[in-house]
Short mmCIF file of C-alpha atoms in Angstrom, two decimals:
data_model
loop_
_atom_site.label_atom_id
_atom_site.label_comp_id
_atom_site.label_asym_id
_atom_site.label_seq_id
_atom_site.Cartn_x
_atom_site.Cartn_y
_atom_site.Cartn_z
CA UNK A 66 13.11 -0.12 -44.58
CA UNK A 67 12.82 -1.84 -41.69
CA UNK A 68 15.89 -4.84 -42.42
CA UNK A 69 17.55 -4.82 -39.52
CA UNK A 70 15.27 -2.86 -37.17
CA UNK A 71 16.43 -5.81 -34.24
CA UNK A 72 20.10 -4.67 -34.31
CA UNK A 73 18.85 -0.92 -34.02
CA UNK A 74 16.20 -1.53 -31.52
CA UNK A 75 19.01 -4.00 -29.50
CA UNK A 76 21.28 -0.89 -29.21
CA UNK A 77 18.30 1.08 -28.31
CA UNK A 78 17.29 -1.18 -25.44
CA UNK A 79 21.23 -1.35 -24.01
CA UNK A 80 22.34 2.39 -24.97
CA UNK A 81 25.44 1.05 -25.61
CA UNK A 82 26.85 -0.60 -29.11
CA UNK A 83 29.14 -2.89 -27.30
CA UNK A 84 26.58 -4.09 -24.47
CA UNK A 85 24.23 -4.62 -27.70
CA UNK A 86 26.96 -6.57 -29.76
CA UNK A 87 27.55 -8.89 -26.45
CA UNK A 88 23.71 -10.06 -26.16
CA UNK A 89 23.20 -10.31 -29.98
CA UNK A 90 26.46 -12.41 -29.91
CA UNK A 91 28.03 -9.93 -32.59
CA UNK A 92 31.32 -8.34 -33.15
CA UNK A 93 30.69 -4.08 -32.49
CA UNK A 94 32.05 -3.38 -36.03
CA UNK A 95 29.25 -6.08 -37.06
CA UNK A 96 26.72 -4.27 -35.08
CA UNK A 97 27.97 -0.91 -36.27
CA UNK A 98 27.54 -1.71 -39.85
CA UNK A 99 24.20 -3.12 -39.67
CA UNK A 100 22.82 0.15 -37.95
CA UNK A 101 24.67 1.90 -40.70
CA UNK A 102 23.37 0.19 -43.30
CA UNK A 103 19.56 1.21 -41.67
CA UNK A 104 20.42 4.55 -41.36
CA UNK A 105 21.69 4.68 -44.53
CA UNK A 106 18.41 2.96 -45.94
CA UNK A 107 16.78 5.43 -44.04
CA UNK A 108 18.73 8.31 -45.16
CA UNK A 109 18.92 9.49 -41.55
CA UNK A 110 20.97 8.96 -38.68
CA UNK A 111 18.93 6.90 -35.81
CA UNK A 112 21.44 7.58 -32.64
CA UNK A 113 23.22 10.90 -31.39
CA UNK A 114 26.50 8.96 -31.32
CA UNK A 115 28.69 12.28 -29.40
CA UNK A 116 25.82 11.46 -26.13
CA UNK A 117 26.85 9.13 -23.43
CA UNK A 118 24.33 7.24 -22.32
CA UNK A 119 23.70 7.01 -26.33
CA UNK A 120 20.71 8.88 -27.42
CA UNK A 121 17.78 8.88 -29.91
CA UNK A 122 17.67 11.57 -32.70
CA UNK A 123 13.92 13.11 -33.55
CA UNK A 124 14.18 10.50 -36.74
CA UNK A 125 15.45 7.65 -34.42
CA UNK A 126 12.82 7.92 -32.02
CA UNK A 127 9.69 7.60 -34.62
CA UNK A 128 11.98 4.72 -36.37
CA UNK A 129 11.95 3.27 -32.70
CA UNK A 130 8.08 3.83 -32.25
CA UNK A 131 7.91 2.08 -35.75
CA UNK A 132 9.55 -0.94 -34.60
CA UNK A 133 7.27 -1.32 -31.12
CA UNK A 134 4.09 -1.25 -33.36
CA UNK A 135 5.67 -4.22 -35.71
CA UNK A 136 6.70 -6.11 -32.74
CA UNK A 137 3.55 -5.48 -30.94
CA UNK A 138 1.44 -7.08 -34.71
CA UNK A 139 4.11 -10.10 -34.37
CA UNK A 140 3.55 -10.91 -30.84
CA UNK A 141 -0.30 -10.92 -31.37
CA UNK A 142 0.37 -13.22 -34.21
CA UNK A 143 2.04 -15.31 -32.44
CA UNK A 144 0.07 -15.80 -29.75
CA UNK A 145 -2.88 -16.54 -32.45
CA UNK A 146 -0.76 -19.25 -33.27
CA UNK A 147 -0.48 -20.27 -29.98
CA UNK A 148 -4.17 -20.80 -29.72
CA UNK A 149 -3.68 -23.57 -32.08
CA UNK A 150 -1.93 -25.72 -29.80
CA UNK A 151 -4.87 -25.82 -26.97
CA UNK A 152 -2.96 -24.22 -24.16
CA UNK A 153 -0.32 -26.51 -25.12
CA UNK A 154 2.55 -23.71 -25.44
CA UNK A 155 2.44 -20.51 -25.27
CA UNK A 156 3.05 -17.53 -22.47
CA UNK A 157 1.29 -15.49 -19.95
CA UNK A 158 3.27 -12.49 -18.14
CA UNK A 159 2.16 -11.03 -15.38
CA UNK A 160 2.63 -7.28 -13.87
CA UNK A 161 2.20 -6.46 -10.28
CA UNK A 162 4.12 -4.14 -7.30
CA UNK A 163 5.96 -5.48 -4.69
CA UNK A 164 2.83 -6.63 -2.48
CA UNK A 165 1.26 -7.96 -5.30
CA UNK A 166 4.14 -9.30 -6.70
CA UNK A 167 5.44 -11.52 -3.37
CA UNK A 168 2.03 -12.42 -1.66
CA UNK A 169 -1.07 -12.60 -4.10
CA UNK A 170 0.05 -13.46 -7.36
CA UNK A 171 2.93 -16.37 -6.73
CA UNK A 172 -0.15 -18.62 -5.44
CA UNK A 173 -2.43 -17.98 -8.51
CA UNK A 174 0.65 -18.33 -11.02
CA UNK A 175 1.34 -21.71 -9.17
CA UNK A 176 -2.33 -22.70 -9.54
CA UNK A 177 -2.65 -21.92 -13.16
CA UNK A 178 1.18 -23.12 -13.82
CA UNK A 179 -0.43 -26.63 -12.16
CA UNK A 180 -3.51 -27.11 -14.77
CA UNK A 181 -1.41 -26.35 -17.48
CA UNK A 182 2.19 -27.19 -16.90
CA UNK A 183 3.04 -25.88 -21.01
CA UNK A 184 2.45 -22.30 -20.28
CA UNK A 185 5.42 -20.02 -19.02
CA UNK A 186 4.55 -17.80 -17.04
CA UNK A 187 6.73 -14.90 -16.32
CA UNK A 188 6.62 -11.66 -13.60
CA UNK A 189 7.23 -8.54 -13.57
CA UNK A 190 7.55 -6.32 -10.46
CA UNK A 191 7.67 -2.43 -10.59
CA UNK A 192 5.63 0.71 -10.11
CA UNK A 193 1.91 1.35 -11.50
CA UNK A 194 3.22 3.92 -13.27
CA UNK A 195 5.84 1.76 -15.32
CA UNK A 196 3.96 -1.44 -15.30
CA UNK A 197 0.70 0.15 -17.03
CA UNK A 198 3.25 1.64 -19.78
CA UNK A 199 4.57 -2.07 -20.30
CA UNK A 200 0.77 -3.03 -20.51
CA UNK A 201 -0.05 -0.62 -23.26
CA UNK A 202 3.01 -1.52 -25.24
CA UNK A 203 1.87 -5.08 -25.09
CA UNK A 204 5.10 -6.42 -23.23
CA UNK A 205 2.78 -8.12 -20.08
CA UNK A 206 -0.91 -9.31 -20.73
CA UNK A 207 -2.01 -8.59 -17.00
CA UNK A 208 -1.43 -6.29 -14.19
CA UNK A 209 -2.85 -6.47 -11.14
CA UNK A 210 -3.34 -3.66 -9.33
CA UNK A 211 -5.68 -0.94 -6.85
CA UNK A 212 -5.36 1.78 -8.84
CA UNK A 213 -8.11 2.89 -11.31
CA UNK A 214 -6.22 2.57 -14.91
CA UNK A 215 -7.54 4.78 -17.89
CA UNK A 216 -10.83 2.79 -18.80
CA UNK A 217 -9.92 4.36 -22.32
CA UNK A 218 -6.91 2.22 -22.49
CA UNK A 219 -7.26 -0.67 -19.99
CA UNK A 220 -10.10 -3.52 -19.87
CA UNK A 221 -10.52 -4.49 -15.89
CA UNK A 222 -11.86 -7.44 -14.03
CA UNK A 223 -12.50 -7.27 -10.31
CA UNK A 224 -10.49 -9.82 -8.39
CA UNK A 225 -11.19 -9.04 -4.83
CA UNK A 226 -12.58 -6.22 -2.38
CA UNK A 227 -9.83 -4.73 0.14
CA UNK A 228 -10.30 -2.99 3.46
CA UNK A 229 -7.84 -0.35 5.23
CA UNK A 230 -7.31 -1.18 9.03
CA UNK A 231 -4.96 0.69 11.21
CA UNK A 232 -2.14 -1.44 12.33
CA UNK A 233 -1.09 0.34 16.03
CA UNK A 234 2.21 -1.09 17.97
CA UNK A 235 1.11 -2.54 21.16
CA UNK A 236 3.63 -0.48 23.51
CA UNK A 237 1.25 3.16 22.29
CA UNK A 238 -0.24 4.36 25.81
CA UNK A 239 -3.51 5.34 23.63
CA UNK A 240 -4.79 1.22 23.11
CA UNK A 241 -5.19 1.53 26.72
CA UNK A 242 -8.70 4.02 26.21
CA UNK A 243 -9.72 1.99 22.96
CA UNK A 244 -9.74 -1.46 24.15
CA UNK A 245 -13.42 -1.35 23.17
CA UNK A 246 -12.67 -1.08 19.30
CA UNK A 247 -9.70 -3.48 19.39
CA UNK A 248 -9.64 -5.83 16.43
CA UNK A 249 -8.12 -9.24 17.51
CA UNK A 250 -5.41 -10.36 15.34
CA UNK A 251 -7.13 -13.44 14.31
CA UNK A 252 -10.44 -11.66 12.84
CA UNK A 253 -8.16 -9.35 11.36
CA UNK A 254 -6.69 -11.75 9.21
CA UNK A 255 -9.82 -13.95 8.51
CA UNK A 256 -11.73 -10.71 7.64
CA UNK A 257 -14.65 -11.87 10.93
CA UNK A 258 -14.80 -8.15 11.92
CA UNK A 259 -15.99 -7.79 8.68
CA UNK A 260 -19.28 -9.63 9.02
CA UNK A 261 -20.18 -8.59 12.86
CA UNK A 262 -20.96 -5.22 13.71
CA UNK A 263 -16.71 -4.13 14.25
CA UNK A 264 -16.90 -0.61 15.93
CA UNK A 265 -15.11 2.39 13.79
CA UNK A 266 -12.37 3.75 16.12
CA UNK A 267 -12.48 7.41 16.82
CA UNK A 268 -9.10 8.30 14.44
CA UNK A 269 -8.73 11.57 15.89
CA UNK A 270 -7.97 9.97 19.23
CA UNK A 271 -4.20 9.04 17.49
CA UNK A 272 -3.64 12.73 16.52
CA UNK A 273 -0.76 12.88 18.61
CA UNK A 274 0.57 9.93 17.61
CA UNK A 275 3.45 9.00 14.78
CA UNK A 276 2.32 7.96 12.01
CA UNK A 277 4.31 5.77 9.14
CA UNK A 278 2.66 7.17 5.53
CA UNK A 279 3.08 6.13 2.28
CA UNK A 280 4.27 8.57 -0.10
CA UNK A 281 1.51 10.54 -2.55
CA UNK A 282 1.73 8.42 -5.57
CA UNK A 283 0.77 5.52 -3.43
CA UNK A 284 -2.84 4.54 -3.26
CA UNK A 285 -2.82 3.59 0.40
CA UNK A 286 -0.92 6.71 0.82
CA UNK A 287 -3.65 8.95 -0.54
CA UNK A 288 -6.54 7.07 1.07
CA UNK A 289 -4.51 7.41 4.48
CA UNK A 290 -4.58 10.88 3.83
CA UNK A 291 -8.09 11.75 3.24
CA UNK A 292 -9.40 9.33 5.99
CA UNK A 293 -7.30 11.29 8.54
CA UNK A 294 -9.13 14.75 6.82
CA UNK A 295 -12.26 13.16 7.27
CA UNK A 296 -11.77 12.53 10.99
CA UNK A 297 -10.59 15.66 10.84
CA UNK A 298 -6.84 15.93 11.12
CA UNK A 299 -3.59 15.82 9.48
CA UNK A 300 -1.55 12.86 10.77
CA UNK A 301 1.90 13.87 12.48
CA UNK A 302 4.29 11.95 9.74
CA UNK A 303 7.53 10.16 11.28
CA UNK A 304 8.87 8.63 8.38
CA UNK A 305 7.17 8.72 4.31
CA UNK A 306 8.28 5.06 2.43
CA UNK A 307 7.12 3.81 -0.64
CA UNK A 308 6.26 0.13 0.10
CA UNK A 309 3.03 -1.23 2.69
CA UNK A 310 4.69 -3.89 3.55
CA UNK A 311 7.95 -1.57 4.70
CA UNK A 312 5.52 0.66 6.43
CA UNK A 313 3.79 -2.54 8.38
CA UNK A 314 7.43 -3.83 9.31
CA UNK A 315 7.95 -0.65 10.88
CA UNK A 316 4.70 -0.45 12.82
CA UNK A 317 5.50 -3.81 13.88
CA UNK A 318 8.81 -2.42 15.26
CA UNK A 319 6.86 -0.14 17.28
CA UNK A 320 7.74 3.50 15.31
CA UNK A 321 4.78 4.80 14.96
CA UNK A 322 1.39 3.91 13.31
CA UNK A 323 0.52 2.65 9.25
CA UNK A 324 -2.12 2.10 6.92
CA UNK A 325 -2.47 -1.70 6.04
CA UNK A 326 -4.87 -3.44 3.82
CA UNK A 327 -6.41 -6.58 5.07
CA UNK A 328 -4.76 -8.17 1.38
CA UNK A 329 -1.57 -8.16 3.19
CA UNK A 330 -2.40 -9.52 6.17
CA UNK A 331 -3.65 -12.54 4.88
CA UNK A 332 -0.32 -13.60 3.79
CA UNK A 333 2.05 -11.93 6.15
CA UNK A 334 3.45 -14.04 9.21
CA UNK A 335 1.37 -13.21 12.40
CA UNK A 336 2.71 -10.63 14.76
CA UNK A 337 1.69 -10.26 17.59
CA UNK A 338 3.01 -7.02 18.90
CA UNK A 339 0.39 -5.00 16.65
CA UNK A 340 -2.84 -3.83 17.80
CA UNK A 341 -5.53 -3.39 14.70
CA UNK A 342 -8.41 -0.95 14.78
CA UNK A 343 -11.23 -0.40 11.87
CA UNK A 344 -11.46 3.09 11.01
CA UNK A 345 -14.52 4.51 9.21
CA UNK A 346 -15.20 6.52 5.89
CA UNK A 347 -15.56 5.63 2.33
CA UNK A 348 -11.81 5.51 1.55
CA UNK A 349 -11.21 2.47 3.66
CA UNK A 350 -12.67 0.18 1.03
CA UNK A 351 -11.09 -0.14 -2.74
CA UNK A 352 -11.03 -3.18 -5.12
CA UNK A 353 -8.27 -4.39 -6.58
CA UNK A 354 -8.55 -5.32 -10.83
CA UNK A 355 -6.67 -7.23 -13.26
CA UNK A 356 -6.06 -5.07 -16.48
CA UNK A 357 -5.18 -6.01 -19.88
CA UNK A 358 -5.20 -3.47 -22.97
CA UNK A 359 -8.45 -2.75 -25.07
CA UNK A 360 -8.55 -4.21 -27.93
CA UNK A 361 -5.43 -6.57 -28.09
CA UNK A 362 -5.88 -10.22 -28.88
CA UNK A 363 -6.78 -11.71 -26.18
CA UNK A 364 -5.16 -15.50 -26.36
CA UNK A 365 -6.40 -18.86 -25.58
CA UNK A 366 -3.79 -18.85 -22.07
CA UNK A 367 -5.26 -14.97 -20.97
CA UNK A 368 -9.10 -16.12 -21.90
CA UNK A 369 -8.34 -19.14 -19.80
CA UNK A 370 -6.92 -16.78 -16.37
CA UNK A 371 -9.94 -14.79 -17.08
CA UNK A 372 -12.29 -17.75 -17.04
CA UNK A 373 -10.56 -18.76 -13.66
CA UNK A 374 -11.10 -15.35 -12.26
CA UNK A 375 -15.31 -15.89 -13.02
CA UNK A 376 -15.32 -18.96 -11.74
CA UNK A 377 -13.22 -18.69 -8.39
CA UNK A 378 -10.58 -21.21 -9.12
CA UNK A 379 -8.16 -18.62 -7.44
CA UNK A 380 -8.49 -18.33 -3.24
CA UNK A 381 -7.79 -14.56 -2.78
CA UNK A 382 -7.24 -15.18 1.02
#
């Protein structure tokens, strides 16, 4: 029943016949007669062929389903076979958003890529949201990520601890009255306030102040949030933006005040029209994890990462 299923699944993918037919290197009529020939196997039709973009029908979307769960059993086949050949071939994908994706994990792909040249390694850069669906359908073996996953679904390994500081632009009249709970720039990035005795900065005292926020679906975002409501006030919001690293740019422009973890710092150039403050509360610390799925075979390449991860081979920063 399933002959075929790559021609149907190809379509599916491009929502278009004749997109399909040019990566499967196929006439359309071709293409059109193979899906025909499923349906027909099927005794349903698969696609609502009057929709544009082309849609499922309620039979082509459990036929679709179907097909993920086969190709999900042949990928963990084949990476049992890659055991066999010692870390000699074989893949290793990699899932992380656009912090993650540009600063933290390009240096421990190029680490791993160095002790074994025959793995490819491959990376994918997009929301938690989307990136922990791709992880439960099998189609990247880690994410990395500071968001808590569904512990149901997702196996975790701690990779590092992050802390929040407040990144203020130097021209604010308000660093005048806090030079006493300054941060240098230098211990900010090296993480030394972290060891001495750092003093928390009253946050209400920037009240009046703009502040850059991530939007709600952002971790930083919501953690910015309820440390403001701790220190009890809501934080006068000039501009909401998805990314930290937009939000940092910004505060390094001098618009108005942001939320940046001490992750980022380590790898972004120095600036040096930024003041940094440590503010105080329980939200201002969060770990970041790799996750895989529960219960997938776990090959010889992701066992290897993971033994990496235990034993420090990676610097976090």
């Amino acid at each position: 029943m399933f002959e075929g299923m790559e021609y149907v699944y190809t379509v599916y993918k491009e929502k278009s016949f004749s997109r399909a037919a040019e990566k499967l290197f196929i006439s359309q009529p071709s293409l059109s007669a193979n899906v025909k020939r499923v349906e027909r196997r099927i005794g349903y039709p698969i696609f609502e062929r009057g929709s544009k973009p082309l849609t499922l029908t309620d039979c082509g979307r459990r036929f679709i389903q179907s097909v993920e769960k086969i190709m999900e059993i042949e990928s963990e086949f084949t990476d049992y076979v890659d055991d066999l050949g010692e870390l000699k071939v074989g893949g290793l994908r990699f899932g992380g958003s656009n912090l993650f994706s540009s600063w933290v994990l390009p240096p421990l792909m190029a680490e791993f890529s160095r002790r074994y040249p025959g793995i490819v390694l491959s990376l994918t850069e997009d929301s938690t949201t989307a990136l922990s669906l791709l992880l439960q359908k099998g189609e990247v073996d880690f994410v990395l990520d500071n968001c808590i996953l569904d512990p149901a679904v997702f196996e975790r390994k701690k990779f590092l601890e992050e802390h929040l500081l407040l990144a203020v632009p130097g021209t604010c009249e308000i660093n005048r009255e806090l030079e006493e709970y300054r941060i240098p720039a230098d211990r900010a990035v090296d993480r030394e306030y972290l060891e001495q005795e750092a003093k928390e900065v009253p946050l209400a005292a920037f009240a009046n102040e703009p502040f850059i926020m991530l939007k709600p679906l952002n971790d930083t975002g919501r953690r910015a949030v309820e440390i403001c409501r701790e220190q009890g006030f809501t934080p006068r919001v000039a501009l909401e933006l998805d990314q930290q690293m937009t939000a940092y740019n910004v505060s390094c422009s001098g618009m108005g005040i942001s939320f940046v973890g001490n992750a980022l710092l380590s790898h972004f150039p120095f600036n040096n029209q930024v003041v940094y403050y440590k503010p105080g509360g329980s939200h201002t610390i969060r770990s970041i994890y790799f996750y895989w799925k529960k219960g997938r075979y776990a090959n010889s390449a992701m066992k290897e990462f993971l033994r990496c991860l235990d034993e420090g081979v990676f610097r976090c920063f």
